[in-house]
Short mmCIF file of N, CA and C in Angstrom, two decimals:
data_model
loop_
_atom_site.label_atom_id
_atom_site.label_comp_id
_atom_site.label_asym_id
_atom_site.label_seq_id
_atom_site.Cartn_x
_atom_site.Cartn_y
_atom_site.Cartn_z
N MET I 27 181.21 216.19 100.37
CA MET I 27 181.47 214.82 100.82
C MET I 27 182.96 214.63 101.13
N ARG I 28 183.81 215.20 100.28
CA ARG I 28 185.25 215.08 100.48
C ARG I 28 185.67 215.74 101.79
N VAL I 29 185.11 216.92 102.06
CA VAL I 29 185.44 217.63 103.29
C VAL I 29 185.00 216.82 104.51
N ALA I 30 183.79 216.26 104.46
CA ALA I 30 183.28 215.46 105.57
C ALA I 30 184.17 214.26 105.83
N LEU I 31 184.61 213.58 104.77
CA LEU I 31 185.46 212.41 104.92
C LEU I 31 186.81 212.80 105.51
N GLN I 32 187.37 213.89 105.04
CA GLN I 32 188.67 214.33 105.56
C GLN I 32 188.59 214.69 107.04
N ARG I 33 187.50 215.29 107.43
CA ARG I 33 187.34 215.65 108.84
C ARG I 33 187.08 214.42 109.71
N ALA I 34 186.36 213.45 109.18
CA ALA I 34 186.17 212.21 109.92
C ALA I 34 187.50 211.50 110.11
N ILE I 35 188.34 211.52 109.08
CA ILE I 35 189.68 210.93 109.19
C ILE I 35 190.50 211.71 110.22
N ALA I 36 190.33 213.02 110.24
CA ALA I 36 191.02 213.83 111.25
C ALA I 36 190.57 213.43 112.66
N GLY I 37 189.30 213.07 112.80
CA GLY I 37 188.81 212.59 114.09
C GLY I 37 189.47 211.29 114.50
N ALA I 38 189.64 210.37 113.55
CA ALA I 38 190.34 209.11 113.84
C ALA I 38 191.80 209.39 114.20
N ALA I 39 192.40 210.36 113.50
CA ALA I 39 193.79 210.74 113.82
C ALA I 39 193.87 211.32 115.22
N ALA I 40 192.84 212.07 115.63
CA ALA I 40 192.81 212.62 117.00
C ALA I 40 192.81 211.49 118.02
N TYR I 41 192.09 210.42 117.73
CA TYR I 41 192.07 209.29 118.65
C TYR I 41 193.45 208.66 118.76
N LEU I 42 194.14 208.52 117.63
CA LEU I 42 195.50 207.95 117.65
C LEU I 42 196.45 208.84 118.44
N LEU I 43 196.28 210.16 118.29
CA LEU I 43 197.09 211.09 119.07
C LEU I 43 196.79 210.95 120.56
N ALA I 44 195.51 210.80 120.90
CA ALA I 44 195.12 210.60 122.30
C ALA I 44 195.76 209.32 122.86
N TYR I 45 195.81 208.28 122.04
CA TYR I 45 196.45 207.02 122.45
C TYR I 45 197.93 207.25 122.74
N GLY I 46 198.58 208.00 121.85
CA GLY I 46 200.00 208.30 122.05
C GLY I 46 200.24 209.10 123.32
N LEU I 47 199.38 210.08 123.57
CA LEU I 47 199.50 210.89 124.79
C LEU I 47 199.25 210.05 126.03
N ALA I 48 198.27 209.13 125.95
CA ALA I 48 197.99 208.25 127.09
C ALA I 48 199.20 207.37 127.37
N ALA I 49 199.86 206.90 126.31
CA ALA I 49 201.07 206.09 126.50
C ALA I 49 202.16 206.91 127.20
N ALA I 50 202.33 208.14 126.78
CA ALA I 50 203.36 209.00 127.39
C ALA I 50 203.07 209.27 128.86
N LEU I 51 201.80 209.31 129.22
CA LEU I 51 201.41 209.62 130.59
C LEU I 51 201.42 208.40 131.52
N THR I 52 201.47 207.20 130.95
CA THR I 52 201.30 206.02 131.79
C THR I 52 202.46 205.02 131.76
N LEU I 53 203.16 204.91 130.65
CA LEU I 53 204.13 203.82 130.52
C LEU I 53 205.23 203.85 131.57
N TYR I 54 205.64 205.03 131.99
CA TYR I 54 206.75 205.10 132.95
C TYR I 54 206.33 204.71 134.37
N ARG I 55 205.03 204.54 134.61
CA ARG I 55 204.60 204.14 135.97
C ARG I 55 203.51 203.07 135.94
N LEU I 56 203.62 202.16 135.00
CA LEU I 56 202.64 201.08 134.88
C LEU I 56 202.44 200.27 136.17
N PRO I 57 203.50 199.82 136.84
CA PRO I 57 203.27 199.01 138.04
C PRO I 57 202.38 199.69 139.07
N THR I 58 202.63 200.98 139.29
CA THR I 58 201.82 201.73 140.26
C THR I 58 200.38 201.86 139.80
N LEU I 59 200.20 202.22 138.54
CA LEU I 59 198.85 202.44 138.02
C LEU I 59 198.04 201.15 137.93
N LEU I 60 198.73 200.03 137.72
CA LEU I 60 198.03 198.75 137.65
C LEU I 60 197.82 198.12 139.02
N GLY I 61 198.31 198.78 140.07
CA GLY I 61 198.01 198.33 141.43
C GLY I 61 198.93 197.29 142.00
N ARG I 62 200.18 197.19 141.50
CA ARG I 62 201.10 196.19 142.04
C ARG I 62 201.39 196.44 143.51
N HIS I 63 201.37 197.71 143.92
CA HIS I 63 201.72 198.07 145.30
C HIS I 63 200.56 197.86 146.28
N LEU I 64 199.36 197.60 145.77
CA LEU I 64 198.21 197.47 146.67
C LEU I 64 198.19 196.11 147.35
N ALA I 65 197.58 196.07 148.52
CA ALA I 65 197.42 194.79 149.22
C ALA I 65 196.49 193.90 148.40
N PRO I 66 196.70 192.57 148.46
CA PRO I 66 195.86 191.67 147.66
C PRO I 66 194.37 191.87 147.86
N SER I 67 193.98 192.28 149.06
CA SER I 67 192.55 192.46 149.32
C SER I 67 191.98 193.69 148.60
N ARG I 68 192.86 194.63 148.19
CA ARG I 68 192.38 195.86 147.56
C ARG I 68 192.61 195.91 146.06
N GLN I 69 193.59 195.17 145.56
CA GLN I 69 193.87 195.24 144.13
C GLN I 69 192.89 194.36 143.35
N GLN I 70 192.76 194.68 142.08
CA GLN I 70 191.84 193.91 141.24
C GLN I 70 192.59 193.04 140.25
N GLN I 71 193.81 192.68 140.59
CA GLN I 71 194.61 191.72 139.86
C GLN I 71 195.05 192.16 138.46
N TYR I 72 194.94 193.45 138.16
CA TYR I 72 195.32 193.88 136.81
C TYR I 72 196.81 193.72 136.55
N TRP I 73 197.62 193.92 137.57
CA TRP I 73 199.06 193.72 137.39
C TRP I 73 199.35 192.25 137.07
N GLU I 74 198.68 191.34 137.78
CA GLU I 74 198.88 189.91 137.54
C GLU I 74 198.43 189.52 136.12
N TYR I 75 197.32 190.08 135.66
CA TYR I 75 196.86 189.80 134.29
C TYR I 75 197.89 190.28 133.28
N TYR I 76 198.41 191.46 133.53
CA TYR I 76 199.39 192.07 132.62
C TYR I 76 200.64 191.20 132.52
N VAL I 77 201.16 190.76 133.65
CA VAL I 77 202.38 189.94 133.66
C VAL I 77 202.11 188.56 133.06
N ALA I 78 200.99 187.94 133.46
CA ALA I 78 200.69 186.59 132.98
C ALA I 78 200.43 186.55 131.48
N ALA I 79 199.96 187.66 130.91
CA ALA I 79 199.67 187.70 129.47
C ALA I 79 200.90 188.07 128.65
N GLY I 80 202.04 188.23 129.30
CA GLY I 80 203.26 188.56 128.56
C GLY I 80 203.50 190.04 128.42
N GLU I 81 202.94 190.83 129.32
CA GLU I 81 203.11 192.29 129.36
C GLU I 81 202.75 192.97 128.03
N PRO I 82 201.50 192.82 127.60
CA PRO I 82 201.05 193.45 126.34
C PRO I 82 200.80 194.95 126.53
N THR I 83 201.87 195.72 126.46
CA THR I 83 201.81 197.15 126.77
C THR I 83 200.80 197.90 125.91
N GLU I 84 200.73 197.57 124.61
CA GLU I 84 199.82 198.30 123.72
C GLU I 84 198.37 198.13 124.15
N ALA I 85 198.01 196.96 124.65
CA ALA I 85 196.63 196.75 125.11
C ALA I 85 196.38 197.48 126.42
N VAL I 86 197.37 197.48 127.31
CA VAL I 86 197.18 198.12 128.61
C VAL I 86 197.08 199.64 128.48
N VAL I 87 197.82 200.23 127.53
CA VAL I 87 197.64 201.67 127.27
C VAL I 87 196.20 201.92 126.85
N GLY I 88 195.63 201.01 126.09
CA GLY I 88 194.23 201.12 125.71
C GLY I 88 193.29 201.08 126.91
N TRP I 89 193.66 200.29 127.94
CA TRP I 89 192.86 200.27 129.16
C TRP I 89 192.79 201.66 129.78
N PHE I 90 193.94 202.32 129.83
CA PHE I 90 193.99 203.65 130.44
C PHE I 90 193.19 204.66 129.63
N LEU I 91 193.33 204.59 128.31
CA LEU I 91 192.58 205.53 127.46
C LEU I 91 191.09 205.27 127.56
N ALA I 92 190.70 204.01 127.61
CA ALA I 92 189.29 203.68 127.79
C ALA I 92 188.77 204.20 129.12
N SER I 93 189.60 204.07 130.15
CA SER I 93 189.20 204.56 131.48
C SER I 93 188.99 206.07 131.48
N ALA I 94 189.81 206.78 130.70
CA ALA I 94 189.65 208.24 130.60
C ALA I 94 188.35 208.62 129.90
N HIS I 95 187.75 207.66 129.19
CA HIS I 95 186.45 207.87 128.54
C HIS I 95 185.32 207.23 129.35
N ARG I 96 185.62 206.85 130.58
CA ARG I 96 184.64 206.29 131.52
C ARG I 96 184.13 204.91 131.10
N VAL I 97 185.02 204.08 130.58
CA VAL I 97 184.68 202.69 130.25
C VAL I 97 185.15 201.82 131.40
N PRO I 98 184.27 201.01 132.00
CA PRO I 98 184.71 200.11 133.08
C PRO I 98 185.51 198.95 132.52
N MET I 99 186.28 198.31 133.38
CA MET I 99 187.02 197.11 133.00
C MET I 99 186.24 195.89 133.48
N MET I 100 186.27 194.85 132.65
CA MET I 100 185.63 193.60 133.03
C MET I 100 186.69 192.51 133.11
N THR I 101 186.60 191.69 134.12
CA THR I 101 187.50 190.54 134.26
C THR I 101 186.67 189.27 134.29
N VAL I 102 187.15 188.26 133.61
CA VAL I 102 186.49 186.95 133.59
C VAL I 102 187.53 185.93 134.04
N THR I 103 187.29 185.30 135.18
CA THR I 103 188.26 184.35 135.71
C THR I 103 187.87 182.90 135.43
N GLU I 104 186.61 182.66 135.23
CA GLU I 104 186.13 181.32 134.87
C GLU I 104 184.74 181.49 134.30
N PRO I 105 184.23 180.52 133.57
CA PRO I 105 182.89 180.67 132.99
C PRO I 105 181.86 181.03 134.05
N GLY I 106 181.17 182.12 133.80
CA GLY I 106 180.13 182.56 134.72
C GLY I 106 180.63 183.42 135.86
N SER I 107 181.95 183.62 135.98
CA SER I 107 182.49 184.44 137.06
C SER I 107 183.13 185.69 136.48
N THR I 108 182.46 186.81 136.64
CA THR I 108 182.97 188.07 136.09
C THR I 108 183.00 189.13 137.17
N GLY I 109 183.86 190.11 136.95
CA GLY I 109 183.92 191.26 137.84
C GLY I 109 184.01 192.51 137.00
N VAL I 110 183.39 193.58 137.44
CA VAL I 110 183.40 194.84 136.71
C VAL I 110 183.92 195.92 137.63
N SER I 111 184.91 196.66 137.14
CA SER I 111 185.52 197.72 137.95
C SER I 111 184.71 199.01 137.83
N ALA I 112 185.12 200.00 138.60
CA ALA I 112 184.57 201.34 138.42
C ALA I 112 184.97 201.85 137.04
N ALA I 113 184.16 202.73 136.47
CA ALA I 113 184.41 203.21 135.11
C ALA I 113 185.74 203.94 134.99
N ASP I 114 186.18 204.55 136.07
CA ASP I 114 187.44 205.31 136.01
C ASP I 114 188.53 204.66 136.86
N VAL I 115 188.56 203.34 136.87
CA VAL I 115 189.49 202.62 137.74
C VAL I 115 190.94 203.03 137.53
N PHE I 116 191.34 203.34 136.31
CA PHE I 116 192.71 203.76 136.04
C PHE I 116 192.84 205.28 136.00
N ALA I 117 191.89 205.94 135.38
CA ALA I 117 191.97 207.40 135.27
C ALA I 117 191.94 208.06 136.63
N ALA I 118 191.28 207.45 137.60
CA ALA I 118 191.24 208.01 138.95
C ALA I 118 192.63 208.00 139.59
N ARG I 119 193.48 207.04 139.18
CA ARG I 119 194.84 206.98 139.69
C ARG I 119 195.77 207.94 138.96
N ALA I 120 195.36 208.37 137.78
CA ALA I 120 196.17 209.29 136.97
C ALA I 120 195.24 210.29 136.29
N PRO I 121 194.77 211.29 137.04
CA PRO I 121 193.81 212.26 136.48
C PRO I 121 194.30 212.98 135.23
N SER I 122 195.61 213.03 135.05
CA SER I 122 196.14 213.69 133.85
C SER I 122 195.71 212.98 132.57
N LEU I 123 195.24 211.74 132.69
CA LEU I 123 194.76 211.00 131.51
C LEU I 123 193.62 211.72 130.81
N TYR I 124 192.82 212.46 131.56
CA TYR I 124 191.69 213.16 130.94
C TYR I 124 192.15 214.24 129.97
N PHE I 125 193.39 214.70 130.13
CA PHE I 125 193.91 215.71 129.21
C PHE I 125 194.28 215.13 127.86
N ALA I 126 194.54 213.82 127.80
CA ALA I 126 194.98 213.21 126.54
C ALA I 126 193.93 213.35 125.43
N PRO I 127 192.69 212.88 125.63
CA PRO I 127 191.70 213.06 124.57
C PRO I 127 191.32 214.52 124.35
N ALA I 128 191.30 215.31 125.42
CA ALA I 128 190.93 216.72 125.27
C ALA I 128 191.96 217.46 124.41
N LEU I 129 193.24 217.28 124.71
CA LEU I 129 194.29 217.94 123.95
C LEU I 129 194.34 217.44 122.51
N ALA I 130 194.19 216.13 122.33
CA ALA I 130 194.22 215.56 120.97
C ALA I 130 193.10 216.12 120.11
N CYS I 131 191.91 216.25 120.67
CA CYS I 131 190.77 216.78 119.91
C CYS I 131 190.93 218.27 119.65
N LEU I 132 191.50 218.98 120.60
CA LEU I 132 191.77 220.41 120.42
C LEU I 132 192.71 220.62 119.24
N VAL I 133 193.78 219.84 119.19
CA VAL I 133 194.75 219.94 118.10
C VAL I 133 194.11 219.56 116.77
N ALA I 134 193.35 218.47 116.77
CA ALA I 134 192.71 218.02 115.52
C ALA I 134 191.72 219.06 115.00
N GLY I 135 190.95 219.66 115.89
CA GLY I 135 190.00 220.69 115.47
C GLY I 135 190.71 221.90 114.90
N PHE I 136 191.81 222.29 115.53
CA PHE I 136 192.59 223.43 115.05
C PHE I 136 193.15 223.15 113.66
N VAL I 137 193.77 221.98 113.50
CA VAL I 137 194.39 221.62 112.22
C VAL I 137 193.34 221.48 111.12
N ALA I 138 192.21 220.83 111.44
CA ALA I 138 191.16 220.65 110.44
C ALA I 138 190.60 221.98 109.96
N ALA I 139 190.48 222.94 110.86
CA ALA I 139 189.96 224.26 110.48
C ALA I 139 190.98 225.07 109.70
N ARG I 140 192.25 224.76 109.87
CA ARG I 140 193.31 225.51 109.18
C ARG I 140 193.55 225.02 107.76
N ARG I 141 193.12 223.81 107.46
CA ARG I 141 193.33 223.28 106.12
C ARG I 141 192.37 223.96 105.15
N PRO I 142 192.77 224.12 103.90
CA PRO I 142 191.93 224.84 102.95
C PRO I 142 190.86 223.97 102.29
N TRP I 143 190.19 223.12 103.09
CA TRP I 143 189.17 222.27 102.52
C TRP I 143 187.92 223.08 102.17
N GLU I 144 187.71 224.16 102.89
CA GLU I 144 186.67 225.12 102.53
C GLU I 144 187.08 226.46 103.12
N ARG I 145 186.60 227.52 102.54
CA ARG I 145 187.09 228.85 102.91
C ARG I 145 186.67 229.29 104.30
N ALA I 146 185.46 228.99 104.70
CA ALA I 146 184.97 229.48 105.99
C ALA I 146 184.32 228.33 106.77
N PRO I 147 185.13 227.43 107.35
CA PRO I 147 184.54 226.32 108.08
C PRO I 147 183.77 226.77 109.32
N VAL I 148 182.68 226.11 109.59
CA VAL I 148 181.90 226.39 110.78
C VAL I 148 182.47 225.52 111.91
N PRO I 149 182.95 226.12 113.00
CA PRO I 149 183.61 225.34 114.05
C PRO I 149 182.79 224.15 114.56
N VAL I 150 181.48 224.33 114.77
CA VAL I 150 180.66 223.22 115.26
C VAL I 150 180.60 222.11 114.23
N GLY I 151 180.58 222.48 112.96
CA GLY I 151 180.58 221.47 111.90
C GLY I 151 181.86 220.65 111.91
N VAL I 152 182.98 221.33 112.15
CA VAL I 152 184.27 220.63 112.23
C VAL I 152 184.23 219.63 113.39
N GLY I 153 183.78 220.09 114.55
CA GLY I 153 183.70 219.21 115.72
C GLY I 153 182.77 218.04 115.51
N ALA I 154 181.66 218.25 114.80
CA ALA I 154 180.70 217.17 114.56
C ALA I 154 181.31 216.08 113.69
N PHE I 155 182.03 216.47 112.63
CA PHE I 155 182.65 215.47 111.77
C PHE I 155 183.81 214.77 112.46
N LEU I 156 184.55 215.50 113.29
CA LEU I 156 185.60 214.86 114.07
C LEU I 156 185.02 213.78 114.97
N THR I 157 183.84 214.04 115.50
CA THR I 157 183.18 213.10 116.40
C THR I 157 182.94 211.76 115.73
N VAL I 158 182.54 211.79 114.47
CA VAL I 158 182.26 210.55 113.74
C VAL I 158 183.52 209.68 113.66
N GLY I 159 184.61 210.27 113.21
CA GLY I 159 185.85 209.50 113.09
C GLY I 159 186.42 209.07 114.42
N TYR I 160 186.34 209.95 115.40
CA TYR I 160 186.88 209.66 116.73
C TYR I 160 186.12 208.50 117.37
N ALA I 161 184.79 208.57 117.33
CA ALA I 161 183.97 207.52 117.95
C ALA I 161 184.16 206.18 117.24
N ALA I 162 184.25 206.21 115.91
CA ALA I 162 184.45 204.97 115.16
C ALA I 162 185.79 204.34 115.52
N ALA I 163 186.85 205.15 115.60
CA ALA I 163 188.18 204.63 115.96
C ALA I 163 188.19 204.10 117.39
N PHE I 164 187.49 204.79 118.29
CA PHE I 164 187.44 204.37 119.69
C PHE I 164 186.79 203.00 119.82
N VAL I 165 185.62 202.84 119.22
CA VAL I 165 184.88 201.57 119.35
C VAL I 165 185.66 200.43 118.68
N ALA I 166 186.21 200.69 117.49
CA ALA I 166 186.96 199.65 116.78
C ALA I 166 188.18 199.21 117.57
N SER I 167 188.89 200.16 118.18
CA SER I 167 190.12 199.81 118.89
C SER I 167 189.85 199.13 120.22
N ALA I 168 188.72 199.42 120.84
CA ALA I 168 188.44 198.86 122.16
C ALA I 168 188.46 197.34 122.14
N PHE I 169 188.11 196.75 121.01
CA PHE I 169 188.11 195.29 120.92
C PHE I 169 189.52 194.72 120.81
N GLN I 170 190.50 195.58 120.56
CA GLN I 170 191.90 195.14 120.47
C GLN I 170 192.59 195.17 121.83
N PHE I 171 191.91 195.66 122.84
CA PHE I 171 192.54 195.84 124.15
C PHE I 171 192.23 194.70 125.11
N ARG I 172 191.86 193.57 124.59
CA ARG I 172 191.58 192.39 125.41
C ARG I 172 192.89 191.70 125.79
N VAL I 173 193.05 191.38 127.06
CA VAL I 173 194.22 190.67 127.54
C VAL I 173 193.76 189.30 128.01
N ASP I 174 194.37 188.26 127.47
CA ASP I 174 193.97 186.88 127.76
C ASP I 174 195.18 186.11 128.29
N THR I 175 195.05 185.59 129.49
CA THR I 175 196.16 184.82 130.07
C THR I 175 196.00 183.32 129.82
N GLY I 176 194.93 182.93 129.17
CA GLY I 176 194.63 181.52 128.96
C GLY I 176 193.49 181.08 129.85
N SER I 177 193.55 181.43 131.11
CA SER I 177 192.48 181.07 132.04
C SER I 177 191.68 182.30 132.48
N GLU I 178 192.22 183.49 132.22
CA GLU I 178 191.57 184.72 132.66
C GLU I 178 191.60 185.74 131.53
N ARG I 179 190.62 186.63 131.54
CA ARG I 179 190.57 187.69 130.55
C ARG I 179 190.25 189.02 131.23
N ALA I 180 190.81 190.09 130.71
CA ALA I 180 190.50 191.44 131.18
C ALA I 180 190.37 192.33 129.95
N PHE I 181 189.34 193.17 129.94
CA PHE I 181 189.09 193.99 128.75
C PHE I 181 188.14 195.14 129.09
N PRO I 182 188.20 196.22 128.30
CA PRO I 182 187.24 197.32 128.50
C PRO I 182 185.83 196.83 128.17
N ALA I 183 184.91 197.05 129.08
CA ALA I 183 183.55 196.52 128.94
C ALA I 183 182.65 197.57 128.30
N LEU I 184 182.73 197.70 126.98
CA LEU I 184 181.90 198.69 126.29
C LEU I 184 180.42 198.43 126.49
N PHE I 185 180.04 197.17 126.50
CA PHE I 185 178.63 196.85 126.52
C PHE I 185 178.16 196.33 127.87
N ASN I 186 178.79 196.86 128.92
CA ASN I 186 178.31 196.59 130.27
C ASN I 186 177.18 197.57 130.55
N TYR I 187 175.96 197.09 130.55
CA TYR I 187 174.81 197.99 130.62
C TYR I 187 174.64 198.67 131.97
N GLY I 188 175.46 198.28 132.95
CA GLY I 188 175.42 198.97 134.23
C GLY I 188 176.14 200.31 134.19
N SER I 189 177.01 200.50 133.17
CA SER I 189 177.77 201.74 133.07
C SER I 189 178.03 202.07 131.61
N LEU I 190 177.20 202.92 131.05
CA LEU I 190 177.37 203.33 129.66
C LEU I 190 177.74 204.82 129.57
N GLN I 191 178.49 205.28 130.57
CA GLN I 191 178.89 206.69 130.57
C GLN I 191 179.73 207.04 129.35
N TRP I 192 180.47 206.07 128.83
CA TRP I 192 181.34 206.33 127.68
C TRP I 192 180.54 206.79 126.46
N VAL I 193 179.29 206.41 126.38
CA VAL I 193 178.45 206.82 125.24
C VAL I 193 178.32 208.34 125.21
N VAL I 194 178.42 208.97 126.37
CA VAL I 194 178.39 210.44 126.45
C VAL I 194 179.80 211.01 126.30
N PHE I 195 180.77 210.41 127.00
CA PHE I 195 182.12 210.97 127.03
C PHE I 195 182.85 210.87 125.70
N VAL I 196 182.69 209.77 124.98
CA VAL I 196 183.42 209.61 123.71
C VAL I 196 183.05 210.70 122.71
N PRO I 197 181.77 210.99 122.45
CA PRO I 197 181.46 212.09 121.54
C PRO I 197 181.75 213.46 122.13
N LEU I 198 181.73 213.56 123.46
CA LEU I 198 181.90 214.85 124.11
C LEU I 198 183.28 215.44 123.84
N PHE I 199 184.32 214.63 123.90
CA PHE I 199 185.68 215.14 123.69
C PHE I 199 185.84 215.79 122.32
N PRO I 200 185.55 215.11 121.21
CA PRO I 200 185.74 215.77 119.91
C PRO I 200 184.74 216.88 119.65
N LEU I 201 183.51 216.71 120.15
CA LEU I 201 182.51 217.74 119.88
C LEU I 201 182.84 219.04 120.59
N VAL I 202 183.25 218.95 121.86
CA VAL I 202 183.57 220.15 122.62
C VAL I 202 184.96 220.68 122.28
N PHE I 203 185.97 219.83 122.42
CA PHE I 203 187.34 220.30 122.23
C PHE I 203 187.71 220.44 120.76
N GLY I 204 187.14 219.58 119.91
CA GLY I 204 187.37 219.75 118.47
C GLY I 204 186.76 221.05 117.97
N THR I 205 185.56 221.36 118.46
CA THR I 205 184.91 222.61 118.10
C THR I 205 185.70 223.81 118.61
N LEU I 206 186.20 223.70 119.85
CA LEU I 206 187.00 224.78 120.42
C LEU I 206 188.28 224.99 119.60
N GLY I 207 188.93 223.90 119.22
CA GLY I 207 190.13 224.00 118.39
C GLY I 207 189.83 224.64 117.05
N ALA I 208 188.70 224.27 116.44
CA ALA I 208 188.30 224.86 115.16
C ALA I 208 187.97 226.34 115.32
N PHE I 209 187.35 226.69 116.44
CA PHE I 209 187.03 228.09 116.70
C PHE I 209 188.31 228.92 116.79
N VAL I 210 189.30 228.40 117.50
CA VAL I 210 190.59 229.10 117.60
C VAL I 210 191.24 229.18 116.22
N GLY I 211 191.19 228.08 115.48
CA GLY I 211 191.81 228.04 114.17
C GLY I 211 191.20 228.97 113.15
N THR I 212 189.92 229.28 113.31
CA THR I 212 189.24 230.16 112.36
C THR I 212 189.15 231.61 112.84
N SER I 213 189.68 231.90 114.02
CA SER I 213 189.62 233.27 114.52
C SER I 213 190.46 234.20 113.65
N VAL I 214 190.06 235.42 113.59
CA VAL I 214 190.73 236.40 112.72
C VAL I 214 192.19 236.56 113.09
N SER I 215 192.48 236.66 114.37
CA SER I 215 193.87 236.88 114.80
C SER I 215 194.76 235.71 114.41
N VAL I 216 194.25 234.48 114.54
CA VAL I 216 195.05 233.31 114.17
C VAL I 216 195.23 233.27 112.67
N ARG I 217 194.21 233.63 111.91
CA ARG I 217 194.32 233.64 110.45
C ARG I 217 195.37 234.65 109.98
N GLN I 218 195.48 235.74 110.68
CA GLN I 218 196.48 236.74 110.31
C GLN I 218 197.89 236.28 110.65
N LEU I 219 198.02 235.59 111.79
CA LEU I 219 199.33 235.09 112.20
C LEU I 219 199.77 233.87 111.42
N MET I 220 198.79 232.99 111.11
CA MET I 220 199.12 231.71 110.47
C MET I 220 198.22 231.49 109.26
N PRO I 221 198.55 232.03 108.11
CA PRO I 221 197.74 231.80 106.92
C PRO I 221 197.71 230.30 106.61
N SER I 222 196.54 229.81 106.22
CA SER I 222 196.42 228.38 105.91
C SER I 222 197.18 228.07 104.64
N VAL I 223 197.60 226.82 104.51
CA VAL I 223 198.34 226.37 103.35
C VAL I 223 197.38 226.25 102.17
N GLU I 224 197.65 226.95 101.12
CA GLU I 224 196.76 226.92 99.96
C GLU I 224 197.12 225.75 99.06
#
């Protein structure tokens, strides 16, 4: 039970690392990624929402990370008037965003397998437990990424039933890349080069 909990926590830590990487990949070019340069007929007003809400950078980084997990954005301009973007509205403008969750899960899987929580961890088991923590952190944080200007709102639409691709992508990152990281971490050559901390 202790090992499972520690690995789930490692999964949540992987999500935080992915958030940090997404920030590093996006903060220096927010105006471009939010569509400030686009003609009014083509932009979806995300730059205006960002400015009108007081430039909540922490929430907007969450938009990008959600987009890398194929979560669409929803905008509400008045009661009954909503718009839903493509699931990858931001990640399509910055494809490097897809590396953030992949790299974070790879690192978390490697580190979790290197810790002496058990002598011979099974890589797939490590990835499975990472998935629990990662998915829980993802869903919990998505509700913090709402931007409200008073008259308008923009937020990742987790429960937009027209696009639930994130239900596949969110577990896929830790399960695939966390397992790969654990596999590398438990390989004989790595164990010889880097003995785990006892």
